[in-house]
XYZ file of C-alpha atoms in Angstrom:
332
model
C -84.563 17.752 -83.068
C -81.634 17.504 -80.862
C -81.060 14.053 -78.678
C -81.487 14.196 -74.982
C -79.063 12.549 -72.563
C -80.842 9.699 -72.241
C -81.073 9.235 -76.233
C -77.292 10.050 -76.376
C -76.733 7.253 -73.469
C -78.386 4.884 -75.676
C -76.261 5.816 -78.985
C -73.038 5.584 -76.437
C -74.233 1.926 -75.215
C -74.510 0.858 -78.782
C -71.105 1.857 -79.917
C -69.503 0.345 -76.561
C -71.015 -3.075 -77.521
C -69.356 -2.874 -80.901
C -66.144 -2.399 -79.455
C -63.947 -5.600 -79.829
C -61.051 -3.562 -78.017
C -62.821 -4.125 -74.718
C -62.247 -8.098 -75.274
C -59.273 -9.879 -76.069
C -56.576 -11.745 -73.553
C -55.458 -11.985 -71.059
C -58.408 -12.040 -69.352
C -57.410 -10.552 -66.111
C -56.421 -7.560 -68.145
C -59.547 -7.076 -70.110
C -62.247 -8.528 -67.793
C -61.831 -5.721 -65.096
C -62.354 -3.172 -67.733
C -65.460 -4.645 -69.119
C -66.626 -5.025 -65.223
C -66.101 -1.423 -64.494
C -67.451 -0.141 -67.672
C -70.749 -2.597 -67.000
C -71.201 -0.821 -63.871
C -73.337 1.899 -65.681
C -73.527 5.655 -64.259
C -74.713 8.423 -65.945
C -72.016 8.653 -68.673
C -71.958 12.281 -67.841
C -68.651 13.063 -69.568
C -69.354 11.784 -72.863
C -72.788 12.569 -72.944
C -71.645 16.332 -72.242
C -69.378 15.849 -75.187
C -72.117 14.956 -77.685
C -74.383 17.502 -76.297
C -71.670 19.956 -77.098
C -71.162 18.460 -80.536
C -75.028 18.683 -81.119
C -74.955 22.151 -79.772
C -72.793 23.734 -82.378
C -74.639 21.423 -85.220
C -71.947 18.910 -85.730
C -72.194 15.473 -86.594
C -73.021 13.362 -83.408
C -71.671 10.025 -85.375
C -68.333 11.476 -85.944
C -68.055 12.587 -82.295
C -69.310 9.236 -80.587
C -65.756 7.128 -80.664
C -64.145 10.159 -79.022
C -66.864 10.671 -76.426
C -66.367 7.080 -75.570
C -62.754 7.664 -75.232
C -63.806 10.280 -72.251
C -65.962 7.308 -70.652
C -63.075 4.939 -70.614
C -60.516 7.484 -69.150
C -63.065 8.523 -66.715
C -63.098 4.932 -65.408
C -59.579 4.353 -65.542
C -59.060 7.248 -63.303
C -61.711 5.339 -60.882
C -59.530 2.406 -61.015
C -56.885 4.006 -59.935
C -58.440 6.347 -57.349
C -60.055 3.486 -55.609
C -56.653 1.864 -55.107
C -54.954 4.906 -53.652
C -58.175 5.630 -51.636
C -58.398 1.913 -50.265
C -62.205 2.108 -51.572
C -63.680 -1.062 -51.975
C -67.189 -0.087 -53.468
C -67.781 1.622 -56.510
C -71.252 2.178 -57.958
C -72.640 -0.328 -55.496
C -70.597 -2.869 -56.431
C -67.080 -3.992 -55.713
C -64.389 -2.003 -56.843
C -61.944 -3.533 -59.166
C -59.267 -3.874 -56.873
C -61.520 -5.160 -54.227
C -62.730 -8.092 -56.899
C -59.389 -8.867 -58.233
C -56.300 -6.688 -56.417
C -54.392 -3.719 -56.463
C -51.912 -5.001 -59.397
C -54.664 -5.853 -61.625
C -56.601 -2.411 -60.818
C -53.053 -0.302 -61.818
C -52.607 -2.468 -64.995
C -56.169 -2.616 -66.586
C -56.358 1.116 -65.812
C -52.900 1.777 -67.566
C -54.575 -0.365 -70.705
C -57.775 1.883 -70.319
C -55.894 5.125 -70.792
C -54.269 3.732 -73.636
C -57.721 2.676 -75.359
C -58.938 6.016 -74.228
C -56.279 7.698 -76.449
C -57.256 5.010 -79.424
C -60.474 6.371 -79.170
C -60.127 9.825 -78.971
C -57.692 9.707 -82.121
C -60.814 8.765 -84.163
C -61.629 12.132 -84.323
C -61.894 13.453 -87.914
C -58.532 14.351 -89.550
C -58.784 17.871 -89.663
C -59.863 18.139 -86.114
C -57.726 15.648 -84.426
C -54.886 17.506 -83.290
C -57.032 20.452 -81.370
C -58.752 17.313 -79.884
C -55.923 15.488 -78.565
C -54.521 19.045 -77.279
C -57.786 19.311 -75.425
C -57.519 15.565 -74.285
C -54.269 16.131 -73.153
C -55.009 19.267 -71.274
C -57.832 17.670 -69.282
C -55.352 14.271 -68.389
C -52.848 16.193 -67.159
C -55.522 18.650 -65.229
C -56.945 15.357 -63.414
C -53.615 14.106 -62.411
C -52.552 17.625 -60.854
C -55.821 17.539 -58.899
C -55.284 13.888 -57.726
C -52.023 14.841 -56.715
C -52.973 17.604 -54.492
C -55.898 15.489 -52.967
C -53.290 13.203 -51.934
C -51.179 16.290 -50.673
C -54.100 17.446 -48.653
C -54.342 14.019 -46.561
C -51.236 15.169 -44.730
C -51.521 18.932 -45.371
C -52.560 20.552 -41.838
C -54.583 23.083 -43.024
C -56.183 23.312 -46.544
C -57.675 26.625 -47.345
C -61.297 26.765 -49.363
C -59.284 28.316 -52.407
C -56.921 25.670 -52.460
C -59.580 23.096 -52.166
C -61.722 24.499 -55.037
C -58.776 24.602 -56.886
C -58.371 20.898 -56.329
C -61.731 19.948 -57.385
C -61.605 22.230 -60.411
C -58.585 20.250 -61.683
C -59.928 16.791 -60.591
C -63.408 17.174 -61.301
C -64.508 20.002 -63.465
C -61.590 20.041 -65.705
C -62.576 16.412 -67.182
C -66.241 17.733 -67.776
C -65.514 21.020 -69.242
C -62.956 19.460 -71.389
C -65.584 16.710 -72.644
C -67.568 20.282 -73.708
C -64.497 21.664 -75.441
C -63.710 18.266 -77.337
C -67.544 18.219 -78.556
C -67.423 21.722 -79.789
C -64.277 21.325 -81.407
C -65.619 18.070 -83.180
C -68.265 20.272 -84.357
C -65.987 23.269 -85.916
C -66.582 25.579 -83.001
C -64.160 28.281 -82.513
C -62.655 29.404 -79.372
C -64.812 32.324 -78.849
C -67.690 30.084 -79.471
C -66.431 27.178 -77.041
C -65.071 29.487 -74.238
C -68.581 29.756 -72.462
C -69.263 26.408 -72.623
C -66.162 25.549 -70.883
C -66.718 28.140 -68.222
C -70.305 26.184 -68.091
C -68.337 22.919 -67.597
C -65.911 24.236 -64.974
C -69.064 25.846 -62.959
C -71.242 22.608 -63.346
C -68.461 20.611 -62.583
C -67.415 22.530 -59.456
C -71.112 22.127 -58.183
C -71.284 18.370 -59.195
C -68.323 17.708 -56.841
C -69.366 19.784 -53.652
C -72.842 17.869 -54.282
C -70.453 14.801 -53.773
C -69.271 16.071 -50.864
C -72.764 16.540 -49.252
C -74.056 13.117 -50.318
C -71.038 11.407 -48.878
C -72.727 11.956 -45.524
C -76.097 12.968 -46.195
C -76.913 10.883 -49.115
C -78.984 7.697 -49.624
C -76.312 4.998 -49.507
C -78.263 2.684 -51.629
C -78.528 5.414 -54.366
C -75.041 6.784 -53.838
C -73.301 3.310 -54.453
C -70.729 3.922 -51.386
C -70.733 3.878 -47.854
C -71.942 6.818 -46.302
C -69.401 8.632 -44.187
C -66.361 7.400 -46.244
C -64.703 10.974 -46.541
C -64.619 11.247 -42.846
C -63.228 7.785 -42.485
C -60.511 8.597 -44.634
C -60.082 12.160 -43.056
C -60.845 13.629 -46.429
C -60.499 17.535 -46.214
C -63.757 18.203 -48.081
C -65.705 21.492 -48.204
C -67.829 20.362 -45.488
C -65.010 20.253 -43.256
C -63.285 23.395 -44.616
C -66.185 25.309 -44.015
C -67.061 23.748 -40.724
C -63.523 24.894 -39.364
C -64.258 28.262 -40.882
C -67.550 28.886 -38.704
C -66.934 26.714 -35.222
C -65.794 28.312 -32.205
C -62.073 27.531 -31.194
C -63.147 24.609 -28.800
C -64.959 22.559 -31.349
C -62.745 23.638 -34.089
C -60.149 21.983 -31.965
C -62.550 18.945 -31.853
C -62.944 18.576 -35.401
C -59.051 18.619 -36.358
C -58.361 15.954 -33.536
C -61.297 13.604 -35.045
C -59.252 14.334 -38.461
C -56.198 13.557 -36.894
C -56.972 9.959 -35.906
C -55.613 7.116 -38.285
C -57.924 6.253 -41.153
C -60.198 3.288 -40.256
C -60.813 1.166 -43.131
C -63.692 -0.687 -41.814
C -65.427 2.642 -40.420
C -66.048 3.871 -37.108
C -69.737 4.948 -36.652
C -68.686 6.929 -33.581
C -66.350 9.143 -35.244
C -68.938 9.823 -38.105
C -71.438 11.066 -35.546
C -68.817 13.209 -33.720
C -68.104 15.000 -36.870
C -71.715 15.140 -38.483
C -72.837 16.458 -34.892
C -69.984 19.372 -35.186
C -70.975 20.114 -38.987
C -74.722 20.336 -37.595
C -73.877 23.167 -35.054
C -72.595 25.441 -37.666
C -75.299 24.188 -40.616
C -72.695 23.089 -43.206
C -75.046 21.369 -45.195
C -77.047 24.413 -45.631
C -73.865 26.295 -46.478
C -73.019 23.643 -49.034
C -76.400 24.015 -50.510
C -76.147 27.395 -51.186
C -72.647 27.232 -52.492
C -73.886 24.501 -55.073
C -76.983 26.892 -55.772
C -74.541 29.892 -56.553
C -72.121 27.573 -58.811
C -75.277 26.365 -60.769
C -76.587 29.736 -61.179
C -72.988 31.120 -62.806
C -73.448 27.729 -65.019
C -76.889 28.881 -66.297
C -75.223 32.154 -66.702
C -72.447 31.133 -68.866
C -75.027 29.231 -71.321
C -76.908 32.216 -71.320
C -74.062 33.908 -73.071
C -74.430 31.280 -75.988
C -78.282 31.829 -76.357
C -78.158 34.789 -79.003
C -75.190 32.811 -80.984
C -76.611 31.711 -84.679
C -73.728 29.055 -84.250
C -75.858 27.464 -81.407
C -78.925 25.080 -81.878
C -81.729 26.025 -79.446
C -82.905 22.741 -79.100
C -79.703 21.513 -78.407
C -79.421 24.108 -75.609
C -82.484 22.943 -73.887
C -81.266 19.444 -73.782
C -77.945 20.747 -72.223
C -79.710 22.830 -69.645
C -81.824 19.860 -68.755
C -79.167 17.744 -68.282
C -77.276 19.884 -66.113
C -80.370 19.999 -63.888
C -80.734 16.272 -64.170
C -77.104 16.343 -62.680
C -77.689 18.123 -59.575
C -81.148 16.750 -58.774
C -83.022 20.065 -60.181
C -86.135 20.369 -61.426
C -85.490 21.804 -65.317
């Protein structure tokens, strides 16, 4: 019987507790690593890797350490992202650079990248090269996406295709790459894992658009970050780009002027209200919801391609579908 996301998270927690690599000295290098990993979350990337492994009838135990490597890598990116974004909160707690300082966050993040590589290298010998290639591809993709994200802060105009490509690299590639790594650990061929990779891209894009939506319309306690932070930071998200497409000329200029004002680290509720009012004029929230729904439907279609394959475990496919629904707050 295939394991569901809750059972797989429990397996990951057990393995994480056993890792001596997160201990050690100097304390100011390793304590921030333990801290960020202790903040929890849904462990989305490693769970996807394990689900892909069991989907192709692989050995979950052999996949646990490489999957944990994906979680360490993801959290490494969060340490550095929070420094770049000057974000003081992460999952409802102080971010590492806020709790320690930026230098500590950068160095602990560097160590986490090395630790992630060490864990991914625990893949079985016959599959290690392919797994490492996939890991390097996703790592480079995430860096490319982050650079585009930073470029957009000063780029006057950002088109919707440019934005979607940025989030494909920054967010979706890590989810799709995790699925690919899990499939490779099970011995799946490219023909077998390709639809799964496409699923990861689509679900990753939907996941990021939902994150854009929740930044303004979410529950702050559940979201774990201050609402409206994208507006404070003048981030050109889906909501901003879609609003510019739909607003009349006068309102579009007003929105651009709001995003041309300096970043305000402590927030400006008046600015957030003005921008939100402009968004609501053209029902940006509803447009974003429709885009998420379309991407989710396309993701499900990619899984449908796998359903008839004799290489696929039907129970594991059901578990993966349920996890995708869970990620986007849908009924499975």
